[in-house]
Amino acid sequence: MGSASLFAQLDLGKRSLMAQQAGIQVAGHNVANVNNENYSRQRVDLDPQHPVKSRFGTGVDVKTVERMSDRFITGRLIGEQSRGGSLEVRANTLARLENLFNDTEGLGLRSALNNFWNAWGDLANQPESEIHRKEVINSAKGLAERFHGVAADLKNIREELNGRIAGNVEKVNQLAGQLAELNTLLQQVDRGGGEANDVRDEREGTLRELAKLVQIEWFEDDDRLINVNIGNGWPLVLGRHANHIEASFDHEEVGLFSIRGIDPKGISRDLTGLLRTGQLAELVDVRDEVVVGFMDQMDLLASELAFRVNRLHSTGTGINSPLERLRSSFALKPDARDKPLPFVRDGLFRIHLVGDGNKILETYEIEIRAGRDTIHDIVARINQAVGDPAIFQAALLPDGSVTLTAKNLNRFVLGADETDFPVVMGFNNFFENLQGAKDFRINQRLEENPNQISTGNNLKPGENSVAQAIHGLQFVPTMAEESATFDEFYNGVVADLGLRINRNQAERHSQDLVIDQFRRMRDEFSSVNMDEEVADMVQFQRGFQASAKFISTVDEMTRTVVSM
Amino acid sequence: MRVTDLTKQNAVLRNIANNAERMQTLQENMSSGRRINRLSDDPVGATQAEDIKTQLSFFDVVRRGIENNFVWLDRTESELAHMGDLLRRAKTLTLAQANANADETTRRVTAREIQAIIDGVQQAGNAKLGKLYIFSGSNTFTRPLEPSPARQPALLKLGGQPLRLELAEFEGHSPNSYIVRITQPGRLGEAKYTVSDDGGETWSEERLLSAEFEVFNERGKPSDRVVMKIREPETADPAAAVQYPEGLEFEFEPNPPLAYKGNTDRRMITTAEGVQMPINLNAAQIFFGVGREAESIDVFSLLFTLKRAMEEDDPTVLESRLDDIDLASNQVLELRADVGAVRKEMEDRLEKMGDRGFAKTRELSQIEDLDFPAAVMELNVAEVRNRAALETGARLIQPTLLNFLR
């Protein structure tokens, strides 16, 4: 026979009701989460009950609630976050740098440089002018200000990036901990026989957030727990346990963080260079390579500019140049005094002894042999050339600086030079900086006595060869192994920045499109369509009504039988 | 393809954001009037714009230099004109006094006027522009013309070797150099000497050596009344008097009445990149004819000679020097023409640079400035797009099935 008993049919009805209810509940759950980006829609998996020992089926059963999630798309979405994070950090930093080098309002470094050259040009055309000298000082101060500003801003940016590294390290640890907790939860739910669909959604979301910060390798192990490695296979999350990373102060530069991973045994590993992509890795790269690159370029510019101007200025004379005493700007450390003086060339340099009325009384020629003469040799040779300490004397002071002193109411100026000795030691330099951009400054004696600014040679006030030469430096290739002028070099730095920004923008745009595409693929598969759910709900509602009708029909049939 | 609510939302939002970004860029450009507001707008264009600005400011420097130095040139020219006038007056006076109608009295009176001319010429030569002497080369704080001392010790030479002996001195001014040579040895009063005023080519007649005598070569240039005085060391013994050997020479260095204390440096100003022009003359060129290809003359020596000739009532000297006055005038006038040429050249440079500056400014505008009509059109298009995006977006995300179920 095989027809089911009435009670069996009631059972069928009951199970049908429950199945429809489940369908509505799942639909309701989907609808509630329609705006949840991390949510993967769920579906009731209904299984028809197959007949056992009979011809007739016995209803439906809820097999499982399925989570619609595509592994491949999930993996790609997580993976692409890292590059996106990198590009975002880079864009922010480059935008900050762009502001620094923006000169469209005429307040930048290039304008200051222009003003400096122009001031020298005006002075060259009227070398006796005191007003133009003051203008030269003014423009030089403006230039120094700009150099300081740029150096300070770059340093600030670097420190900010450093701070953000610490912040990101915190976030990574937080997310790793979250992941471990979710793993634990998942295991509990699994063991309890439930479906951990929502936990999986949250896990996925956490992984995406983590991937934005640092490039991860992740996989699901046999217990369906997620393990995460960063760097070169260093384990960040191992199932229910999370290791942590720390921002430690043991970077070779004082005050900067390096990133170390600490495992449970307390062994720490330096991960700083190994993080590949992601916000954290990019912050390190930008802090240590990109910003430093710009700092180096600016230092190079400042140093070479100062050296070239100094070399022309130190052996020139102005309208009131003769001095009684001159002390070198630079001092030699004790161990450098016995070695040959570096950076000087073979040749002669001259000192003119000056008497009343700015007349040159006598000229002393001192020879320098590059690579052989120490500072002691040179000082001795100067004194030997003069021959009389009562007239003029050179001396090496205990602090390593050198003084030249004219005695007996005489004064002196420096004369034609082939050796670079004056500019190397810093006699009568115009700029006095040692470290490049951050300490770029004018010789204070010249600031206080602008009439001592050199414009010509040999005390001839109308002679303007020095001022002309300094003005002409604007057009001389001095940078990049004498292939680019100062302006061309600066242009290179600035244009490079602009092009990098554009390139980054393009890459970001393209990366956005890639992520977008995977998003859409994921949404297509996993996200909720309200209209679908509403239609499903209507369907399940009808099913529920029909099942209820079935039950009441069977119930009537039962009553009929009972009242037989 | 399954389209979900999230997909629709994200798509609409992204499109609206893109439009908003585009419109913001347009707004920024239009409010600043520039196409390039930051580096990344056009990196290469930005650096080109900077280069042009640098060039324009260089043009300004050159322009200022030229304009400021017009004053120098104008002053130079006016002083030279004044000198030319004075020399012309001197010629007129000399002509008049060389004439037989003039006499001792008129000549003496005119001599004072010649002195006034000398002073005027000297003043012109020492002209100052502000605190700078314009005829002193690069020694612009030093007065170019200073009277030189009348006396100089005689340089002794024997057989070409200099002797360090203070035996004689010369007194007087002359642009010539003289050599007094002992031809016949002996003591004062016995020895004989000759004089050369052209470095030894021509020699005067032999004369008897005395303690004081006028040095001149009657076969050579006119005398400038230079006197040589011998001072032998004091001794009571007549046998110890100095014996003058044959071949002993006393040399007189040129000693013009006014000497030049400046230098011959040119004052250079920049007129283009890497190009400089000299704009100055110095007193040596004007008054001593230094650097002149044609025959040169010492103007002051000439004027002093004229004055002395008038004081001493000597018309023949006046007559003989008339050609020299013409020479002096030419020397000055030619330099004046040179100055005029330099000024013209600088005016031309100024004009040319003005043209170049204008061209560069136009170039700058093309790079930097916004093409307004195009931008306005683009703004209109962007606005339309924006509206369309908003409208269609609204229409896309609003209706759901729920609106239609009962």
Tab-separated table of N, CA and C in Angstrom, chain A residues 191-325:
chain	number	residue	atom	x	y	z
A	191	ARG	N	31.333	23.587	16.790
A	191	ARG	CA	31.220	22.424	17.665
A	191	ARG	C	29.816	22.306	18.221
A	192	GLY	N	29.199	23.471	18.450
A	192	GLY	CA	27.837	23.452	18.967
A	192	GLY	C	26.820	23.031	17.913
A	193	GLY	N	27.280	22.780	16.682
A	193	GLY	CA	26.367	22.287	15.667
A	193	GLY	C	25.649	23.396	14.914
A	194	GLY	N	26.073	24.672	15.107
A	194	GLY	CA	25.375	25.749	14.411
A	194	GLY	C	26.073	26.122	13.115
A	195	GLU	N	25.506	27.114	12.470
A	195	GLU	CA	26.101	27.613	11.246
A	195	GLU	C	26.764	28.943	11.563
A	196	ALA	N	28.011	29.023	11.276
A	196	ALA	CA	28.710	30.261	11.664
A	196	ALA	C	28.824	31.236	10.505
A	197	ASN	N	27.741	31.361	9.717
A	197	ASN	CA	27.802	32.203	8.521
A	197	ASN	C	28.147	33.648	8.814
A	198	ASP	N	27.515	34.196	9.828
A	198	ASP	CA	27.745	35.614	10.108
A	198	ASP	C	29.139	35.836	10.659
A	199	VAL	N	29.620	34.847	11.404
A	199	VAL	CA	30.992	34.967	11.910
A	199	VAL	C	31.962	34.995	10.736
A	200	ARG	N	31.667	34.150	9.745
A	200	ARG	CA	32.545	34.124	8.567
A	200	ARG	C	32.534	35.459	7.848
A	201	ASP	N	31.323	36.070	7.775
A	201	ASP	CA	31.243	37.393	7.159
A	201	ASP	C	32.138	38.387	7.883
A	202	GLU	N	32.043	38.340	9.205
A	202	GLU	CA	32.828	39.300	9.972
A	202	GLU	C	34.315	39.031	9.802
A	203	ARG	N	34.667	37.779	9.731
A	203	ARG	CA	36.071	37.404	9.558
A	203	ARG	C	36.605	37.966	8.245
A	204	GLU	N	35.779	37.800	7.214
A	204	GLU	CA	36.161	38.306	5.900
A	204	GLU	C	36.382	39.810	5.951
A	205	GLY	N	35.446	40.508	6.618
A	205	GLY	CA	35.569	41.954	6.738
A	205	GLY	C	36.865	42.347	7.433
A	206	THR	N	37.176	41.614	8.509
A	206	THR	CA	38.406	41.916	9.251
A	206	THR	C	39.633	41.677	8.382
A	207	LEU	N	39.589	40.573	7.617
A	207	LEU	CA	40.722	40.288	6.740
A	207	LEU	C	40.929	41.416	5.733
A	208	ARG	N	39.816	41.931	5.194
A	208	ARG	CA	39.942	43.017	4.209
A	208	ARG	C	40.576	44.242	4.848
A	209	GLU	N	40.102	44.553	6.071
A	209	GLU	CA	40.684	45.725	6.749
A	209	GLU	C	42.160	45.517	7.011
A	210	LEU	N	42.501	44.311	7.420
A	210	LEU	CA	43.900	44.012	7.731
A	210	LEU	C	44.753	44.114	6.479
A	211	ALA	N	44.195	43.586	5.357
A	211	ALA	CA	44.969	43.574	4.118
A	211	ALA	C	45.276	44.984	3.635
A	212	LYS	N	44.371	45.913	3.963
A	212	LYS	CA	44.647	47.293	3.548
A	212	LYS	C	45.890	47.827	4.249
A	213	LEU	N	46.067	47.392	5.509
A	213	LEU	CA	47.208	47.884	6.277
A	213	LEU	C	48.499	47.183	5.902
A	214	VAL	N	48.404	45.880	5.689
A	214	VAL	CA	49.649	45.158	5.407
A	214	VAL	C	49.328	43.941	4.552
A	215	GLN	N	50.239	43.630	3.606
A	215	GLN	CA	49.957	42.520	2.707
A	215	GLN	C	49.983	41.205	3.472
A	216	ILE	N	48.929	40.409	3.298
A	216	ILE	CA	48.829	39.174	4.085
A	216	ILE	C	48.777	37.958	3.178
A	217	GLU	N	49.240	36.813	3.734
A	217	GLU	CA	48.977	35.512	3.131
A	217	GLU	C	48.063	34.795	4.104
A	218	TRP	N	46.900	34.387	3.648
A	218	TRP	CA	45.974	33.764	4.588
A	218	TRP	C	45.447	32.459	3.997
A	219	PHE	N	45.103	31.538	4.883
A	219	PHE	CA	44.505	30.287	4.416
A	219	PHE	C	43.701	29.683	5.549
A	220	GLU	N	42.739	28.828	5.146
A	220	GLU	CA	41.872	28.186	6.129
A	220	GLU	C	42.446	26.813	6.407
A	221	ASP	N	42.640	26.511	7.693
A	221	ASP	CA	43.246	25.212	7.995
A	221	ASP	C	42.155	24.139	8.139
A	222	ASP	N	42.550	22.939	8.569
A	222	ASP	CA	41.604	21.820	8.623
A	222	ASP	C	40.458	22.080	9.573
A	223	ASP	N	40.747	22.876	10.619
A	223	ASP	CA	39.669	23.174	11.557
A	223	ASP	C	38.816	24.330	11.085
A	224	ARG	N	39.026	24.733	9.839
A	224	ARG	CA	38.324	25.889	9.268
A	224	ARG	C	38.597	27.173	10.040
A	225	LEU	N	39.782	27.232	10.639
A	225	LEU	CA	40.231	28.470	11.260
A	225	LEU	C	41.170	29.176	10.288
A	226	ILE	N	41.179	30.496	10.347
A	226	ILE	CA	41.995	31.249	9.387
A	226	ILE	C	43.336	31.602	10.018
A	227	ASN	N	44.428	31.293	9.313
A	227	ASN	CA	45.772	31.684	9.735
A	227	ASN	C	46.276	32.781	8.819
A	228	VAL	N	46.994	33.728	9.401
A	228	VAL	CA	47.484	34.867	8.622
A	228	VAL	C	48.984	35.016	8.815
A	229	ASN	N	49.724	35.135	7.703
A	229	ASN	CA	51.168	35.450	7.757
A	229	ASN	C	51.407	36.808	7.138
A	230	ILE	N	52.359	37.537	7.712
A	230	ILE	CA	52.775	38.779	7.061
A	230	ILE	C	54.278	38.748	6.857
A	231	GLY	N	54.768	39.720	6.114
A	231	GLY	CA	56.211	39.807	5.887
A	231	GLY	C	56.677	38.602	5.101
A	232	ASN	N	57.734	37.981	5.552
A	232	ASN	CA	58.263	36.813	4.868
A	232	ASN	C	57.784	35.544	5.536
A	233	GLY	N	56.475	35.411	5.688
A	233	GLY	CA	55.955	34.201	6.300
A	233	GLY	C	55.949	34.247	7.823
A	234	TRP	N	56.006	35.437	8.389
A	234	TRP	CA	55.933	35.522	9.838
A	234	TRP	C	54.485	35.385	10.276
A	235	PRO	N	54.183	34.514	11.234
A	235	PRO	CA	52.785	34.248	11.599
A	235	PRO	C	52.219	35.356	12.474
A	236	LEU	N	51.164	36.007	11.970
A	236	LEU	CA	50.493	37.030	12.768
A	236	LEU	C	49.331	36.406	13.551
A	237	VAL	N	48.549	35.573	12.855
A	237	VAL	CA	47.430	34.917	13.521
A	237	VAL	C	47.557	33.419	13.285
A	238	LEU	N	47.569	32.666	14.381
A	238	LEU	CA	47.636	31.202	14.277
A	238	LEU	C	46.394	30.657	14.940
A	239	GLY	N	45.339	30.493	14.130
A	239	GLY	CA	44.117	29.932	14.700
A	239	GLY	C	43.537	30.844	15.762
A	240	ARG	N	43.477	30.337	17.004
A	240	ARG	CA	42.819	31.125	18.038
A	240	ARG	C	43.781	32.069	18.729
A	241	HIS	N	45.000	32.070	18.272
A	241	HIS	CA	45.986	32.898	18.958
A	241	HIS	C	46.573	33.932	18.003
A	242	ALA	N	46.707	35.176	18.507
A	242	ALA	CA	47.292	36.230	17.687
A	242	ALA	C	48.620	36.675	18.274
A	243	ASN	N	49.670	36.721	17.432
A	243	ASN	CA	50.914	37.375	17.844
A	243	ASN	C	50.752	38.879	17.649
A	244	HIS	N	51.703	39.621	18.147
A	244	HIS	CA	51.568	41.061	17.898
A	244	HIS	C	52.873	41.637	17.364
A	245	ILE	N	52.729	42.757	16.689
A	245	ILE	CA	53.915	43.483	16.214
A	245	ILE	C	54.061	44.739	17.051
A	246	GLU	N	55.254	45.269	17.085
A	246	GLU	CA	55.414	46.516	17.822
A	246	GLU	C	56.288	47.499	17.055
A	247	ALA	N	56.029	48.766	17.317
A	247	ALA	CA	56.853	49.829	16.749
A	247	ALA	C	57.948	50.119	17.758
A	248	SER	N	59.154	49.693	17.446
A	248	SER	CA	60.217	49.851	18.443
A	248	SER	C	61.221	50.909	18.013
A	249	PHE	N	61.887	51.489	18.984
A	249	PHE	CA	62.773	52.635	18.732
A	249	PHE	C	64.166	52.235	18.303
A	250	ASP	N	64.322	50.997	17.835
A	250	ASP	CA	65.695	50.602	17.545
A	250	ASP	C	66.066	50.783	16.081
A	251	HIS	N	65.404	51.718	15.419
A	251	HIS	CA	65.808	52.078	14.044
A	251	HIS	C	67.177	52.734	14.106
A	252	GLU	N	67.959	52.651	13.040
A	252	GLU	CA	69.299	53.237	13.098
A	252	GLU	C	69.253	54.753	13.239
A	253	GLU	N	68.148	55.376	12.806
A	253	GLU	CA	68.016	56.807	13.032
A	253	GLU	C	67.253	57.036	14.319
A	254	VAL	N	67.776	57.933	15.135
A	254	VAL	CA	67.173	58.161	16.442
A	254	VAL	C	65.756	58.696	16.289
A	255	GLY	N	64.837	58.126	17.059
A	255	GLY	CA	63.474	58.644	17.087
A	255	GLY	C	62.552	58.013	16.070
A	256	LEU	N	63.106	57.203	15.162
A	256	LEU	CA	62.239	56.577	14.169
A	256	LEU	C	61.924	55.141	14.570
A	257	PHE	N	60.727	54.698	14.168
A	257	PHE	CA	60.312	53.351	14.523
A	257	PHE	C	60.769	52.334	13.510
A	258	SER	N	61.130	51.152	13.988
A	258	SER	CA	61.190	49.998	13.114
A	258	SER	C	60.111	49.047	13.611
A	259	ILE	N	59.714	48.118	12.749
A	259	ILE	CA	58.573	47.273	13.082
A	259	ILE	C	59.083	45.867	13.373
A	260	ARG	N	58.764	45.385	14.540
A	260	ARG	CA	59.234	44.065	14.917
A	260	ARG	C	58.047	43.174	15.240
A	261	GLY	N	58.151	41.916	14.859
A	261	GLY	CA	57.118	40.951	15.215
A	261	GLY	C	57.571	40.153	16.428
A	262	ILE	N	56.691	40.039	17.430
A	262	ILE	CA	57.042	39.314	18.655
A	262	ILE	C	56.230	38.027	18.709
A	263	ASP	N	56.885	36.887	18.767
A	263	ASP	CA	56.124	35.633	18.859
A	263	ASP	C	56.002	35.197	20.328
A	264	PRO	N	55.169	34.158	20.600
A	264	PRO	CA	54.863	33.845	22.005
A	264	PRO	C	56.103	33.587	22.856
A	265	LYS	N	57.168	33.075	22.222
A	265	LYS	CA	58.353	32.820	23.025
A	265	LYS	C	59.130	34.090	23.318
A	266	GLY	N	58.673	35.215	22.798
A	266	GLY	CA	59.368	36.467	23.065
A	266	GLY	C	60.443	36.794	22.054
A	267	ILE	N	60.611	35.951	21.040
A	267	ILE	CA	61.626	36.227	20.015
A	267	ILE	C	61.072	37.281	19.068
A	268	SER	N	61.884	38.307	18.855
A	268	SER	CA	61.386	39.373	17.977
A	268	SER	C	62.131	39.346	16.652
A	269	ARG	N	61.392	39.636	15.600
A	269	ARG	CA	61.990	39.646	14.273
A	269	ARG	C	61.733	40.995	13.613
A	270	ASP	N	62.743	41.508	12.931
A	270	ASP	CA	62.607	42.814	12.303
A	270	ASP	C	61.855	42.669	10.989
A	271	LEU	N	60.657	43.243	10.934
A	271	LEU	CA	59.837	43.086	9.735
A	271	LEU	C	59.831	44.329	8.859
A	272	THR	N	60.598	45.369	9.270
A	272	THR	CA	60.418	46.692	8.654
A	272	THR	C	60.502	46.668	7.139
A	273	GLY	N	61.468	45.957	6.598
A	273	GLY	CA	61.625	46.027	5.150
A	273	GLY	C	60.866	44.955	4.411
A	274	LEU	N	60.181	44.082	5.182
A	274	LEU	CA	59.643	42.878	4.560
A	274	LEU	C	58.148	42.946	4.296
A	275	LEU	N	57.529	44.075	4.570
A	275	LEU	CA	56.070	44.089	4.558
A	275	LEU	C	55.467	44.254	3.167
A	276	ARG	N	56.236	44.459	2.190
A	276	ARG	CA	55.827	44.558	0.780
A	276	ARG	C	54.807	45.665	0.511
A	277	THR	N	53.516	45.371	0.488
A	277	THR	CA	52.561	46.457	0.217
A	277	THR	C	51.630	46.652	1.402
A	278	GLY	N	50.725	47.592	1.248
A	278	GLY	CA	49.823	47.919	2.343
A	278	GLY	C	50.208	49.263	2.932
A	279	GLN	N	49.317	49.847	3.725
A	279	GLN	CA	49.567	51.185	4.262
A	279	GLN	C	50.836	51.230	5.089
A	280	LEU	N	51.024	50.231	5.933
A	280	LEU	CA	52.173	50.242	6.839
A	280	LEU	C	53.478	50.203	6.045
A	281	ALA	N	53.533	49.295	5.094
A	281	ALA	CA	54.754	49.178	4.304
A	281	ALA	C	55.036	50.477	3.551
A	282	GLU	N	53.975	51.095	3.013
A	282	GLU	CA	54.154	52.312	2.229
A	282	GLU	C	54.601	53.458	3.125
A	283	LEU	N	54.061	53.525	4.340
A	283	LEU	CA	54.491	54.580	5.269
A	283	LEU	C	55.989	54.478	5.516
A	284	VAL	N	56.470	53.258	5.711
A	284	VAL	CA	57.905	53.087	5.941
A	284	VAL	C	58.686	53.541	4.713
A	285	ASP	N	58.241	53.107	3.537
A	285	ASP	CA	58.957	53.455	2.313
A	285	ASP	C	58.973	54.965	2.093
A	286	VAL	N	57.820	55.591	2.269
A	286	VAL	CA	57.745	57.034	2.060
A	286	VAL	C	58.596	57.774	3.089
A	287	ARG	N	58.539	57.284	4.322
A	287	ARG	CA	59.315	57.950	5.368
A	287	ARG	C	60.806	57.833	5.119
A	288	ASP	N	61.248	56.632	4.743
A	288	ASP	CA	62.695	56.401	4.663
A	288	ASP	C	63.288	56.588	3.282
A	289	GLU	N	62.468	56.571	2.218
A	289	GLU	CA	63.047	56.703	0.885
A	289	GLU	C	62.580	57.987	0.215
A	290	VAL	N	61.266	58.152	0.099
A	290	VAL	CA	60.753	59.260	-0.708
A	290	VAL	C	61.084	60.612	-0.071
A	291	VAL	N	60.683	60.775	1.200
A	291	VAL	CA	60.907	62.083	1.838
A	291	VAL	C	62.405	62.337	1.997
A	292	VAL	N	63.131	61.294	2.367
A	292	VAL	CA	64.584	61.447	2.518
A	292	VAL	C	65.208	61.843	1.180
A	293	GLY	N	64.686	61.250	0.095
A	293	GLY	CA	65.185	61.622	-1.225
A	293	GLY	C	65.082	63.120	-1.455
A	294	PHE	N	63.925	63.701	-1.120
A	294	PHE	CA	63.768	65.138	-1.305
A	294	PHE	C	64.673	65.923	-0.378
A	295	MET	N	64.818	65.443	0.863
A	295	MET	CA	65.712	66.151	1.792
A	295	MET	C	67.124	66.167	1.226
A	296	ASP	N	67.562	65.046	0.692
A	296	ASP	CA	68.909	64.985	0.123
A	296	ASP	C	69.069	65.944	-1.041
A	297	GLN	N	68.077	65.996	-1.920
A	297	GLN	CA	68.161	66.886	-3.077
A	297	GLN	C	68.281	68.340	-2.623
A	298	MET	N	67.478	68.707	-1.638
A	298	MET	CA	67.517	70.093	-1.161
A	298	MET	C	68.864	70.395	-0.517
A	299	ASP	N	69.388	69.435	0.242
A	299	ASP	CA	70.699	69.647	0.857
A	299	ASP	C	71.766	69.827	-0.197
A	300	LEU	N	71.676	69.000	-1.235
A	300	LEU	CA	72.641	69.081	-2.327
A	300	LEU	C	72.601	70.458	-2.966
A	301	LEU	N	71.398	70.934	-3.225
A	301	LEU	CA	71.230	72.246	-3.854
A	301	LEU	C	71.828	73.333	-2.977
A	302	ALA	N	71.475	73.292	-1.683
A	302	ALA	CA	71.945	74.339	-0.766
A	302	ALA	C	73.463	74.315	-0.659
A	303	SER	N	74.030	73.113	-0.535
A	303	SER	CA	75.479	73.017	-0.362
A	303	SER	C	76.226	73.512	-1.578
A	304	GLU	N	75.813	73.065	-2.748
A	304	GLU	CA	76.538	73.452	-3.953
A	304	GLU	C	76.403	74.951	-4.207
A	305	LEU	N	75.205	75.488	-3.979
A	305	LEU	CA	74.993	76.930	-4.152
A	305	LEU	C	75.924	77.719	-3.247
A	306	ALA	N	75.946	77.308	-1.980
A	306	ALA	CA	76.793	78.020	-1.021
A	306	ALA	C	78.254	77.941	-1.437
A	307	PHE	N	78.714	76.748	-1.834
A	307	PHE	CA	80.117	76.573	-2.199
A	307	PHE	C	80.493	77.442	-3.386
A	308	ARG	N	79.670	77.448	-4.411
A	308	ARG	CA	80.011	78.194	-5.619
A	308	ARG	C	80.051	79.690	-5.359
A	309	VAL	N	79.044	80.167	-4.608
A	309	VAL	CA	79.029	81.604	-4.305
A	309	VAL	C	80.241	81.949	-3.441
A	310	ASN	N	80.494	81.097	-2.447
A	310	ASN	CA	81.620	81.356	-1.544
A	310	ASN	C	82.935	81.411	-2.282
A	311	ARG	N	83.101	80.478	-3.201
A	311	ARG	CA	84.382	80.406	-3.894
A	311	ARG	C	84.644	81.700	-4.667
A	312	LEU	N	83.607	82.288	-5.226
A	312	LEU	CA	83.787	83.542	-5.946
A	312	LEU	C	83.938	84.707	-4.982
A	313	HIS	N	83.222	84.614	-3.868
A	313	HIS	CA	83.166	85.767	-2.951
A	313	HIS	C	84.417	85.916	-2.105
A	314	SER	N	85.008	84.772	-1.692
A	314	SER	CA	86.019	84.840	-0.625
A	314	SER	C	87.253	85.622	-1.028
A	315	THR	N	87.614	85.609	-2.298
A	315	THR	CA	88.829	86.329	-2.666
A	315	THR	C	88.521	87.658	-3.331
A	316	GLY	N	87.308	88.146	-3.177
A	316	GLY	CA	86.967	89.429	-3.760
A	316	GLY	C	87.050	90.536	-2.716
A	317	THR	N	86.832	91.769	-3.192
A	317	THR	CA	86.814	92.900	-2.260
A	317	THR	C	85.591	93.752	-2.556
A	318	GLY	N	85.149	94.467	-1.539
A	318	GLY	CA	83.973	95.311	-1.722
A	318	GLY	C	84.368	96.773	-1.645
A	319	ILE	N	83.559	97.570	-0.961
A	319	ILE	CA	83.938	98.965	-0.846
A	319	ILE	C	84.532	99.284	0.512
A	320	ASN	N	84.558	98.320	1.404
A	320	ASN	CA	85.237	98.556	2.669
A	320	ASN	C	85.751	97.237	3.213
A	321	SER	N	86.523	96.548	2.402
A	321	SER	CA	86.845	95.174	2.759
A	321	SER	C	88.036	94.925	3.672
A	322	PRO	N	89.058	95.782	3.688
A	322	PRO	CA	90.251	95.385	4.432
A	322	PRO	C	89.943	95.135	5.906
A	323	LEU	N	90.502	94.044	6.407
A	323	LEU	CA	90.221	93.642	7.774
A	323	LEU	C	91.497	93.583	8.576
A	324	GLU	N	91.331	93.679	9.889
A	324	GLU	CA	92.496	93.462	10.744
A	324	GLU	C	92.615	92.005	11.094
A	325	ARG	N	91.468	91.351	11.235
A	325	ARG	CA	91.518	89.970	11.679
A	325	ARG	C	90.417	89.190	10.982
